[in-house]
Coordinates of C-alpha atoms in Angstrom, one line a residue:
M26 CA -24.4 28.6 -0.2
E27 CA -24.6 27.7 3.4
R28 CA -21.8 25.2 4.2
L29 CA -22.6 22.0 6.3
Q30 CA -19.7 22.8 8.5
A31 CA -21.4 26.0 9.5
L32 CA -24.6 24.2 10.0
H33 CA -25.4 23.5 13.9
F34 CA -24.7 20.3 15.4
P35 CA -26.0 19.9 19.1
R36 CA -23.4 19.9 21.7
N37 CA -21.1 16.7 21.7
F38 CA -22.8 15.1 19.0
V39 CA -19.7 14.9 17.1
V40 CA -18.2 13.1 20.3
L41 CA -21.1 10.8 20.4
F42 CA -20.9 9.9 16.8
L43 CA -17.1 9.1 17.0
L44 CA -17.6 7.0 20.2
G45 CA -20.3 5.1 18.3
S46 CA -18.0 4.3 15.6
L47 CA -15.4 3.4 17.9
A48 CA -17.7 1.1 19.8
L49 CA -19.1 -0.6 16.8
G50 CA -15.4 -0.7 15.3
S51 CA -14.2 -2.4 18.3
L52 CA -17.0 -5.0 18.6
L53 CA -16.1 -6.0 14.9
R54 CA -12.5 -6.4 15.5
L55 CA -12.4 -7.8 19.2
M56 CA -15.3 -10.1 19.1
N57 CA -14.4 -14.0 18.7
L58 CA -10.9 -13.1 18.0
D59 CA -10.3 -16.9 18.4
V60 CA -12.5 -18.1 15.9
S61 CA -10.2 -19.2 13.1
S62 CA -7.0 -21.1 13.2
I63 CA -3.8 -19.0 13.4
W64 CA -2.8 -18.1 9.9
I65 CA 0.5 -19.2 8.6
D66 CA 1.9 -15.5 8.4
E67 CA 0.7 -14.8 11.9
L68 CA 2.8 -17.6 13.5
N69 CA 6.0 -15.6 12.5
H70 CA 5.1 -13.1 15.1
Y71 CA 3.7 -15.5 17.4
Y72 CA 7.3 -17.5 17.6
A73 CA 8.8 -14.1 17.4
A74 CA 7.4 -13.0 20.5
T75 CA 7.5 -16.3 22.4
S76 CA 11.4 -16.4 21.6
Y77 CA 11.9 -12.9 22.5
N78 CA 10.0 -13.7 26.0
E79 CA 12.4 -16.5 26.5
T80 CA 15.7 -15.5 25.1
G81 CA 15.6 -11.7 24.2
E82 CA 15.9 -12.8 20.5
M83 CA 13.3 -13.0 17.8
T84 CA 13.9 -16.4 16.0
F85 CA 11.9 -18.9 14.2
P86 CA 11.6 -22.5 15.7
S87 CA 14.3 -23.3 12.8
G88 CA 16.7 -21.1 15.0
Q89 CA 16.9 -18.7 12.2
P90 CA 16.5 -14.9 12.8
N91 CA 13.1 -13.7 12.6
A92 CA 13.6 -10.0 12.1
R93 CA 10.7 -8.8 10.1
A94 CA 8.5 -6.1 11.9
K95 CA 10.1 -6.3 15.1
L96 CA 8.3 -3.3 16.6
Y97 CA 5.0 -5.2 16.0
S98 CA 6.5 -8.6 17.3
T99 CA 7.5 -6.7 20.6
L100 CA 3.9 -5.5 21.1
V101 CA 2.8 -9.3 20.6
A102 CA 5.4 -10.4 23.2
Y103 CA 4.1 -7.8 25.8
S104 CA 0.5 -9.2 25.0
F105 CA 1.8 -12.6 25.7
K106 CA 3.4 -11.6 28.9
I107 CA 0.0 -10.1 30.2
F108 CA -2.5 -12.3 28.8
G109 CA -0.6 -15.5 28.0
E110 CA 0.1 -17.2 24.6
G111 CA -2.8 -18.0 22.4
P112 CA -4.9 -16.7 19.4
V113 CA -6.4 -14.0 21.1
S114 CA -3.5 -12.5 22.5
V115 CA -1.4 -12.8 19.4
R116 CA -4.0 -10.8 17.5
L117 CA -4.9 -8.4 20.5
P118 CA -2.2 -5.8 19.3
S119 CA -3.3 -5.6 15.8
A120 CA -7.0 -5.5 16.8
I121 CA -6.2 -2.6 19.2
L122 CA -4.3 -0.8 16.5
G123 CA -7.0 -1.4 14.1
I124 CA -9.5 0.5 16.4
L125 CA -6.8 3.2 17.0
C126 CA -6.7 3.8 13.3
I127 CA -10.5 4.7 13.2
G128 CA -9.6 7.5 15.7
I129 CA -6.4 8.4 13.4
T130 CA -8.4 8.6 10.2
F131 CA -11.0 10.8 12.2
W132 CA -8.4 13.1 13.5
V133 CA -6.7 13.6 10.1
A134 CA -10.0 14.1 8.3
L135 CA -11.2 16.4 10.9
R136 CA -8.1 18.7 10.6
L137 CA -7.8 18.3 6.6
L138 CA -11.3 17.8 5.4
G139 CA -13.8 19.0 7.9
K140 CA -15.8 17.8 10.6
H141 CA -18.7 16.0 8.7
A142 CA -16.1 14.0 6.3
A143 CA -14.1 13.1 9.5
M144 CA -17.4 11.7 11.1
I145 CA -18.2 9.7 8.1
S146 CA -14.8 8.4 7.4
A147 CA -14.6 7.1 10.9
L148 CA -17.7 5.1 10.3
F149 CA -16.7 4.0 7.0
V150 CA -13.4 2.5 8.2
A151 CA -15.1 1.0 11.5
I152 CA -17.4 -1.1 9.1
S153 CA -15.1 -1.8 6.4
P154 CA -14.5 -5.7 5.9
F155 CA -10.8 -4.7 4.6
A156 CA -10.1 -3.0 7.7
I157 CA -11.8 -5.5 9.9
G158 CA -10.0 -8.3 8.3
W159 CA -6.4 -6.9 8.8
S160 CA -7.4 -5.8 12.5
R161 CA -8.3 -9.4 13.1
L162 CA -5.0 -10.7 12.2
S163 CA -1.6 -10.7 13.7
R164 CA 0.1 -8.9 11.0
M165 CA 2.1 -5.6 11.1
Y166 CA -0.4 -3.7 8.7
T167 CA -2.6 -1.9 11.3
L168 CA 0.5 -0.5 13.1
F169 CA 1.9 0.4 9.5
Q170 CA -1.2 2.1 8.7
A171 CA -1.2 3.9 12.1
L172 CA 2.4 5.2 11.6
F173 CA 2.2 6.1 8.1
M174 CA -1.1 8.1 8.8
L175 CA 0.5 9.9 11.3
A176 CA 3.6 10.6 9.2
A177 CA 1.6 11.9 6.2
Y178 CA -0.3 14.3 8.6
W179 CA 2.6 15.7 10.4
F180 CA 4.4 16.2 7.4
Y181 CA 1.6 18.4 5.9
L182 CA 1.5 20.4 9.1
G183 CA 5.0 20.9 8.8
F184 CA 5.0 21.7 5.1
E185 CA 2.0 23.5 4.7
S186 CA 2.2 25.0 8.2
Q187 CA -0.4 27.9 9.3
G188 CA 1.7 29.3 11.7
R189 CA -0.7 28.4 14.6
G190 CA -0.3 26.0 17.6
R191 CA 2.5 24.8 20.0
M192 CA 4.9 23.8 17.5
A193 CA 4.8 27.4 15.8
V194 CA 5.4 28.9 18.9
L195 CA 8.3 26.5 19.8
Q196 CA 9.9 27.2 16.5
D197 CA 9.7 31.1 16.6
K198 CA 11.3 30.6 20.2
L199 CA 14.2 28.3 18.9
F200 CA 15.2 30.5 16.0
Y201 CA 14.8 33.9 18.4
Q202 CA 17.2 32.1 20.9
L203 CA 19.7 31.1 18.3
K204 CA 19.4 34.7 16.8
L205 CA 18.1 33.1 13.6
G206 CA 15.0 35.2 13.7
R207 CA 15.2 36.1 9.8
F208 CA 15.5 32.3 9.1
G209 CA 12.7 31.6 11.3
A210 CA 10.7 34.3 9.5
M211 CA 11.5 33.0 6.2
L212 CA 10.4 29.6 7.1
N213 CA 7.1 31.0 8.8
H214 CA 6.6 32.8 5.3
L215 CA 7.0 29.4 3.5
R216 CA 4.8 27.9 5.8
I217 CA 7.5 25.4 6.8
N218 CA 7.5 24.0 10.6
I219 CA 10.7 22.1 11.2
F220 CA 9.2 20.2 14.4
W221 CA 6.3 18.7 12.6
L222 CA 8.8 17.7 9.8
L223 CA 10.9 16.1 12.5
A224 CA 7.9 14.2 13.9
A225 CA 6.8 13.0 10.4
A226 CA 10.3 11.7 9.6
F227 CA 10.6 9.8 12.8
A228 CA 7.2 8.2 12.1
L229 CA 8.1 7.5 8.7
Y230 CA 11.4 5.8 10.1
L231 CA 9.2 3.5 12.4
A232 CA 6.9 3.0 9.5
Y233 CA 9.7 1.8 7.1
G234 CA 11.0 -0.4 9.8
I235 CA 7.6 -2.3 9.8
H236 CA 7.3 -2.3 6.0
E237 CA 9.6 -1.0 3.3
T238 CA 6.8 0.2 1.3
A239 CA 6.7 3.5 3.5
A240 CA 9.6 4.4 1.2
L241 CA 7.2 5.2 -1.5
F242 CA 6.1 8.3 0.3
V243 CA 9.1 9.9 -1.4
I244 CA 7.3 9.3 -4.9
A245 CA 3.9 10.6 -3.2
L246 CA 5.9 13.7 -2.6
I247 CA 7.1 14.2 -5.9
F248 CA 3.6 14.0 -7.2
Y249 CA 2.3 16.6 -4.7
T250 CA 4.9 19.0 -5.2
G251 CA 5.0 18.4 -8.7
V252 CA 1.7 19.4 -9.2
M253 CA 1.7 22.2 -6.9
T254 CA 4.7 23.6 -8.9
F255 CA 2.3 24.1 -11.7
A256 CA -0.7 25.0 -9.6
V257 CA 0.7 27.8 -7.5
P258 CA 1.4 30.4 -10.4
V259 CA -2.2 29.7 -11.6
I260 CA -3.5 30.3 -7.8
D261 CA -1.1 33.2 -7.2
G262 CA -0.8 34.8 -10.5
Q263 CA 2.9 34.9 -10.3
L264 CA 6.1 33.0 -9.4
S265 CA 5.8 33.5 -5.8
L266 CA 8.3 32.2 -2.9
R267 CA 5.8 29.1 -2.6
F268 CA 6.3 28.1 -6.0
F269 CA 10.1 28.0 -5.3
K270 CA 9.4 25.7 -2.3
Y271 CA 7.4 23.2 -4.3
L272 CA 9.8 23.4 -7.2
I273 CA 12.8 22.7 -5.2
V274 CA 11.4 19.9 -3.2
A275 CA 10.1 18.3 -6.3
F276 CA 13.4 18.4 -8.3
G277 CA 15.3 17.8 -5.2
L278 CA 13.6 14.4 -4.7
S279 CA 13.7 13.6 -8.3
L280 CA 17.4 14.2 -8.4
F281 CA 18.0 12.2 -5.2
L282 CA 16.2 9.2 -6.7
F283 CA 18.3 9.6 -10.0
I284 CA 21.5 10.0 -8.3
G285 CA 20.6 6.9 -5.8
Y286 CA 19.6 4.6 -8.7
N287 CA 22.5 5.4 -10.9
F288 CA 25.4 5.9 -8.5
V289 CA 24.6 4.8 -4.9
P290 CA 24.5 0.6 -5.0
F291 CA 22.4 0.3 -1.9
I292 CA 19.6 2.7 -3.2
A293 CA 19.8 1.0 -6.7
E294 CA 19.6 -2.4 -5.4
K295 CA 16.5 -1.5 -3.5
I296 CA 14.9 0.1 -6.5
K297 CA 15.8 -2.9 -8.7
F298 CA 14.7 -5.5 -6.3
G299 CA 11.2 -3.9 -5.7
L300 CA 10.6 -3.1 -9.6
A301 CA 11.4 -7.0 -10.3
F302 CA 10.4 -8.7 -7.0
I303 CA 7.7 -11.4 -7.6
P304 CA 7.2 -14.6 -5.5
K305 CA 7.4 -17.8 -7.4
W306 CA 4.4 -18.8 -5.8
A307 CA 2.6 -15.5 -7.4
E308 CA 3.9 -16.0 -11.1
G309 CA 1.1 -16.4 -13.4
T310 CA -1.7 -15.5 -10.6
H311 CA -3.9 -12.5 -10.3
F312 CA -1.1 -10.6 -8.2
Q313 CA 0.3 -9.9 -11.8
N314 CA -2.9 -8.4 -12.9
R315 CA -2.2 -4.7 -13.4
K316 CA -6.0 -4.0 -12.8
L317 CA -6.2 -5.7 -9.4
Y318 CA -6.6 -2.6 -7.4
L319 CA -9.0 -1.0 -9.7
E320 CA -11.1 -4.0 -9.4
F321 CA -10.6 -4.4 -5.8
L322 CA -11.6 -1.0 -4.9
F323 CA -14.9 -1.4 -7.2
D324 CA -15.9 -4.8 -6.2
Q325 CA -18.9 -5.5 -4.1
Y326 CA -17.0 -5.4 -0.9
H327 CA -16.4 -1.7 -1.3
F328 CA -19.5 -0.5 -2.9
P329 CA -20.4 2.2 -3.2
M330 CA -16.9 3.5 -1.7
G331 CA -15.5 3.4 -5.2
I332 CA -17.8 5.5 -6.8
L333 CA -17.7 8.0 -3.8
F334 CA -14.1 8.2 -4.1
A335 CA -14.2 9.0 -7.9
F336 CA -16.5 11.8 -6.9
G337 CA -14.7 12.9 -4.0
A338 CA -11.6 13.3 -6.1
I339 CA -13.6 15.5 -8.6
Q340 CA -14.8 17.7 -5.7
I341 CA -11.4 18.0 -4.4
F342 CA -10.1 19.6 -7.7
V343 CA -13.5 21.9 -8.3
R344 CA -13.1 23.2 -4.7
K345 CA -9.3 23.5 -4.9
N346 CA -9.1 22.0 -1.7
Q347 CA -5.2 21.8 -1.1
A348 CA -5.3 19.3 1.8
G349 CA -7.3 17.2 0.1
L350 CA -5.3 17.1 -3.0
Y351 CA -2.3 16.3 -1.0
L352 CA -4.2 13.1 0.5
L353 CA -5.3 12.2 -3.0
L354 CA -1.8 12.3 -4.7
I355 CA -0.4 10.2 -1.9
F356 CA -3.2 7.4 -2.6
T357 CA -2.5 8.1 -6.4
A358 CA 1.2 7.5 -6.1
Y359 CA 0.7 4.2 -4.4
F360 CA -2.2 3.0 -6.7
F361 CA 0.0 4.2 -9.7
L362 CA 3.2 2.6 -8.8
F363 CA 1.6 -0.9 -7.8
S364 CA -0.6 -0.9 -10.8
A365 CA 1.5 0.4 -13.6
V366 CA 5.3 0.2 -12.4
F367 CA 5.9 -2.9 -10.0
S368 CA 5.4 -6.4 -11.2
Y369 CA 3.9 -7.7 -8.2
R370 CA 1.2 -6.1 -6.0
H371 CA -0.8 -7.7 -3.2
F372 CA -4.0 -6.2 -1.5
Q373 CA -2.4 -5.4 1.9
Y374 CA 0.3 -3.2 0.0
L375 CA -2.5 -0.7 -0.4
F376 CA -3.6 -0.9 3.3
C377 CA -1.2 2.1 4.6
V378 CA -3.3 4.4 2.1
Y379 CA -6.7 2.6 2.5
S380 CA -7.8 5.3 5.2
I381 CA -7.2 8.0 2.6
F382 CA -9.5 6.0 0.1
T383 CA -12.3 6.1 2.9
M384 CA -11.6 9.9 3.6
I385 CA -12.2 11.0 0.0
A386 CA -15.2 8.8 -0.2
A387 CA -16.5 10.4 2.9
Y388 CA -15.6 13.8 1.5
A389 CA -17.8 13.3 -1.3
Y390 CA -20.6 11.9 0.6
S391 CA -20.5 15.1 3.0
F392 CA -21.6 17.1 0.1
F393 CA -24.4 15.1 -1.0
V394 CA -25.7 15.1 2.6
E395 CA -25.1 18.9 2.6
F396 CA -27.1 19.5 -0.4
E397 CA -30.0 17.9 0.8
I398 CA -29.8 19.4 4.3
I399 CA -29.9 22.9 2.5
N400 CA -32.7 21.8 0.2
I401 CA -34.7 20.7 3.4
K402 CA -34.1 23.9 5.0
K403 CA -35.1 26.1 1.9
Y404 CA -38.3 24.1 0.7
W405 CA -39.6 22.8 4.3
Q406 CA -41.5 25.1 6.6
I407 CA -40.1 24.2 10.1
H408 CA -41.3 25.8 13.1
S409 CA -40.6 23.5 15.8
P410 CA -37.4 24.4 17.6
L411 CA -36.7 20.7 18.7
I412 CA -36.9 19.8 14.9
K413 CA -34.8 22.7 13.9
R414 CA -32.2 21.6 16.6
Y415 CA -31.9 18.3 15.6
L416 CA -32.6 18.5 11.8
V417 CA -28.7 18.4 10.7
P418 CA -27.6 15.3 12.9
G419 CA -31.0 13.7 12.1
V420 CA -30.5 13.8 8.3
L421 CA -27.0 12.7 8.7
V422 CA -27.9 9.7 10.7
L423 CA -30.9 8.9 8.2
S424 CA -28.8 9.2 5.4
F425 CA -27.0 5.9 6.4
F426 CA -30.0 3.9 6.1
W427 CA -28.6 2.2 2.9
L428 CA -25.5 1.0 4.7
P429 CA -27.2 -2.3 6.2
L430 CA -28.4 -3.1 2.8
T431 CA -24.9 -3.4 1.0
H432 CA -23.1 -6.6 0.8
S433 CA -20.0 -5.2 2.2
V434 CA -21.8 -4.0 5.5
R435 CA -23.7 -7.3 5.8
F436 CA -20.5 -9.3 5.5
A437 CA -18.4 -7.1 7.7
L438 CA -21.1 -8.0 10.6
R439 CA -20.7 -11.5 9.7
I440 CA -16.9 -11.8 10.0
P441 CA -16.6 -12.2 13.9
R442 CA -19.4 -14.9 13.8
S443 CA -17.9 -17.0 10.7
A444 CA -16.7 -20.5 11.2
D445 CA -13.1 -21.2 10.6
G446 CA -11.9 -21.5 7.0
N447 CA -13.8 -18.6 5.9
Y448 CA -12.8 -15.2 4.1
N449 CA -12.4 -12.6 6.8
G450 CA -12.1 -9.6 4.8
A451 CA -8.5 -9.8 4.5
Q452 CA -7.4 -13.4 4.0
F453 CA -8.8 -16.7 3.4
M454 CA -8.4 -18.6 6.8
E455 CA -7.5 -22.2 6.7
E456 CA -8.4 -24.8 9.1
W457 CA -5.0 -26.1 10.6
R458 CA -6.4 -26.1 13.9
E459 CA -8.9 -29.0 12.9
A460 CA -6.3 -30.8 11.0
G461 CA -3.5 -30.8 13.2
A462 CA -5.9 -31.8 16.3
F463 CA -7.1 -34.8 14.2
V464 CA -3.6 -35.8 13.3
K465 CA -2.3 -35.1 16.9
K466 CA -5.0 -37.5 18.1
E467 CA -4.5 -40.2 15.6
M468 CA -0.7 -40.4 14.9
K469 CA 1.7 -42.6 17.0
P470 CA 5.1 -41.2 18.2
D471 CA 6.9 -42.9 15.2
D472 CA 4.9 -41.6 12.4
V473 CA 6.0 -39.3 9.9
I474 CA 4.4 -36.0 9.3
I475 CA 4.7 -34.0 6.1
S476 CA 2.8 -30.7 5.4
S477 CA 2.6 -27.9 3.0
D478 CA 2.6 -25.5 5.9
A479 CA 5.3 -27.0 8.3
L480 CA 5.3 -24.2 10.8
G481 CA 1.3 -24.4 11.1
T482 CA 1.6 -28.2 11.3
L483 CA 4.1 -28.0 14.0
H484 CA 2.1 -25.5 16.1
Y485 CA -1.3 -27.4 16.0
A486 CA 0.1 -31.0 15.5
G487 CA 2.9 -30.5 17.9
K488 CA 5.2 -32.1 15.0
V489 CA 6.5 -32.1 11.7
D490 CA 9.2 -34.1 9.9
Y491 CA 9.3 -32.7 6.3
D492 CA 7.9 -29.7 4.3
L493 CA 6.5 -30.4 0.9
N494 CA 6.0 -26.8 -0.6
F495 CA 8.2 -25.9 -3.5
A496 CA 7.7 -22.1 -3.1
D497 CA 9.3 -22.6 0.3
Y498 CA 12.1 -24.9 -1.3
D499 CA 12.8 -22.4 -3.8
L500 CA 13.4 -19.7 -1.2
S501 CA 15.7 -21.9 0.8
K502 CA 17.7 -22.7 -2.3
E503 CA 18.0 -18.8 -3.1
E504 CA 19.1 -18.0 0.5
G505 CA 21.4 -21.0 0.9
F506 CA 19.6 -22.5 3.8
L507 CA 21.5 -25.8 4.3
N508 CA 21.4 -28.2 7.5
A509 CA 24.3 -30.3 8.8
D510 CA 23.6 -33.1 6.4
G511 CA 23.7 -30.8 3.5
E512 CA 19.9 -30.8 3.0
Y513 CA 17.8 -27.7 2.3
F514 CA 15.5 -26.8 5.3
D515 CA 12.6 -24.9 5.7
L516 CA 13.2 -21.3 7.2
Y517 CA 10.4 -21.4 9.4
S518 CA 10.2 -24.7 10.9
G519 CA 13.7 -26.0 10.2
V520 CA 12.7 -29.4 8.8
P521 CA 14.1 -30.7 5.2
Y522 CA 12.2 -30.8 2.1
I523 CA 10.3 -33.7 0.3
T524 CA 11.2 -33.0 -3.5
E525 CA 10.8 -36.4 -5.2
S526 CA 8.4 -39.1 -5.1
A527 CA 11.4 -41.7 -4.3
Q528 CA 11.5 -40.1 -0.7
L529 CA 7.8 -41.0 0.0
E530 CA 8.5 -44.5 -1.5
A531 CA 11.4 -45.0 0.7
M532 CA 9.2 -43.9 3.9
R533 CA 6.4 -46.4 2.9
N534 CA 8.9 -49.3 2.6
Q535 CA 9.9 -48.6 6.0
R536 CA 6.3 -49.5 7.1
K537 CA 5.8 -46.2 8.9
P538 CA 2.7 -44.5 8.8
V539 CA 3.1 -41.2 6.7
W540 CA 0.6 -38.3 7.5
L541 CA 0.7 -35.4 4.6
L542 CA -1.4 -32.1 5.5
F543 CA -2.0 -30.1 2.7
Q544 CA -3.7 -26.8 2.2
S545 CA -6.4 -27.6 -0.4
Y546 CA -5.8 -24.7 -2.6
K547 CA -2.3 -25.5 -2.8
F548 CA -2.6 -29.2 -3.6
N549 CA -5.6 -29.0 -6.0
R550 CA -5.5 -25.8 -7.9
A551 CA -2.0 -24.0 -7.6
K552 CA 1.2 -25.2 -9.5
A553 CA 3.8 -23.5 -7.6
F554 CA 3.7 -25.8 -4.4
I555 CA 3.7 -29.5 -5.5
T556 CA 4.9 -31.0 -8.8
P557 CA 2.4 -33.2 -10.9
E558 CA 4.4 -36.3 -10.1
L559 CA 4.2 -35.8 -6.4
K560 CA 0.6 -35.1 -6.6
D561 CA -0.1 -38.2 -8.7
Y562 CA 2.2 -40.3 -6.5
V563 CA 0.0 -39.0 -3.2
L564 CA -3.3 -39.7 -5.1
N565 CA -2.4 -43.0 -6.0
N566 CA -0.7 -44.1 -2.6
F567 CA -2.4 -42.3 0.2
E568 CA -5.9 -42.3 1.3
K569 CA -7.7 -39.2 2.1
V570 CA -8.5 -39.4 5.7
L571 CA -9.9 -35.9 6.5
D572 CA -11.2 -32.9 4.6
T573 CA -11.8 -30.2 6.9
Q574 CA -15.2 -28.7 7.7
N575 CA -14.8 -26.0 5.0
G576 CA -12.6 -27.8 2.4
T577 CA -9.5 -25.7 3.3
V578 CA -7.3 -28.3 4.5
V579 CA -6.8 -32.0 3.4
V580 CA -5.0 -34.7 5.2
Y581 CA -3.8 -38.1 3.5
K582 CA -2.2 -41.2 5.2
S583 CA -0.1 -43.5 3.5
L584 CA -2.0 -46.9 2.5

C-alpha cells in the first residue's frame, strides 16, 4: 500500500505548515499576556528575578532563599532587565519557551514518527488549551518540557543509533584516535552513540534542576528496555547482542533503584518522600483521585485527542514502530506512576510528557488521512495536473475542518481575550489586581491588612500585615520558620499568621480598620485554609466590601 510519507508534497509545504502552526501558537501565547493578575505562584519567580537583579541572590520578600527552578528565574531576571518589571515581562520567557516547544515537538515527531505526524502534532500543540495555559503563566513548566523532550529524544538517538550523522563520525574518530577501534565497533553494533547519550544526560540534569520529576525518566527507561528485552528475541528470532543490551540496562537500572532504596539514605529519602507526598491543602480533594489523569485526557478540553491517542497506541504496536513504542512507554510510565503509585498528582506533573500525548494522537490521525488520500487516488479519475499536485496537502488541510467546531479549539481561541478571573487552560486565575487596587485606594496607612495570599496582596496592595492561611501556616510549622518574636511567619511574604479569632478581636478593639482579602474558593469551599471558627467570626464581625468582577477574590472590612 502506498505510504503517505511517499506521497507528493509541494516544495516548502511542510515548512509553511510549520510556520503557520508557530504563528498561530505564538499569537495564542503572546497576545494580551497582561490580561490576568499575576498568579500567586508566578510571584515566586517575579521576586526571585527582582532580588537576583538587585543583589545577585534569589530570595522572597521574607528574605528566605527562593531557590526553586533557578534557571527559569534567571530567564525572568534577564527579561526584566530588557523590558522592565511587569506582568508581560515576567511571563515572556514561558511564552517564548512554549512556542519553542511547538518546534521541538515537530522536530522529534519528524525524526521518530514521520513528516505527517510531525505537522499534525505541531498544530495540536499550538492550539492545545493546556499548552497555551502554561505558556501564558510565569512558571518553569515550558522550560521543563523543552529540556525533558530534548533529553528523551537525544537518549533515543544515543541508545538506538543508526550510525549516521556527525555524532557517529565523531565517535568513530574518537575511538580510532584512542586506539579503541574494537570497542567503537562494538558500540556501533549495539547501536550506541556516547555523544548523544552525554547530551541527553546534560539536558536531563538541567531538567532535574527545574523539577525533580525528571528523575522518573529512569522508570520510563526500565519500562522501555524491559519491553524490548522480551520483544527483541521475538523480532530477531534469537538472543542477539541487542537482547543483552536491553536486558543489562533494564536489570541494571532496576538493581540501582533497589540498592538505592534499601541502602542509600539520600535516594531512599527521595523515593519515600515522593511516594507519600501530599500537601495538606490537597488532602481530600480530587488531586487524590487516581482517575484524575484519565478523566483529564478524555475531557472536553482534549476531545478528540484522547481517542486519537488510544488509536495511535494500537497502531504503534500493529506497525511495530520502535520509536513510537519508546515514546509511548515514556508517557505510560509517567501516567502509571502518578495514577497508581504516588499519593498526589497534579495536572502540571504530566506536562513534560504532554507533547508525547499529542505526537501519538497525531500519529493516529496521520493514518486516517492517509487512508482517505489513497482511496481518493484509487477511486477518483483525476486528470488535472494542478489538482494532482495539490491533492495531498489539500486533503490534509481540509481534514482539519472539524477543529474549529470542537470545544477545546473554541476555548483556546478565547483564552487571550478572557477577562481576569477566568480559567486560562492551566489555572483558574484570581483577581488580585482588582482587589489589591481597591484596598490600596481605600485604606489608610495605619490600617491592618490580612490576606489568604499574602504575597499577592503585598504585590498589588503594597502592604500586608498578616497571613490567614492554614496551609501556609502548616508549612511554616513543618519547616520551623520563626521570627525574632517567636512567631511563625509566612515563607513568602515574611508576615506572621492569624490563627485565632482572639487576634482579630484584639485588632478591632484597638479601633484600627482591619481589611481581609481572601481567595473566594479558599474562604467559601475549601477546608484547609481557614477554620470554621475564624470564618464565622469574619462573617459576623466584618462587612463584605468587594466581590471582584468574576467572584474570585472577596474583600471584608471590620465593622
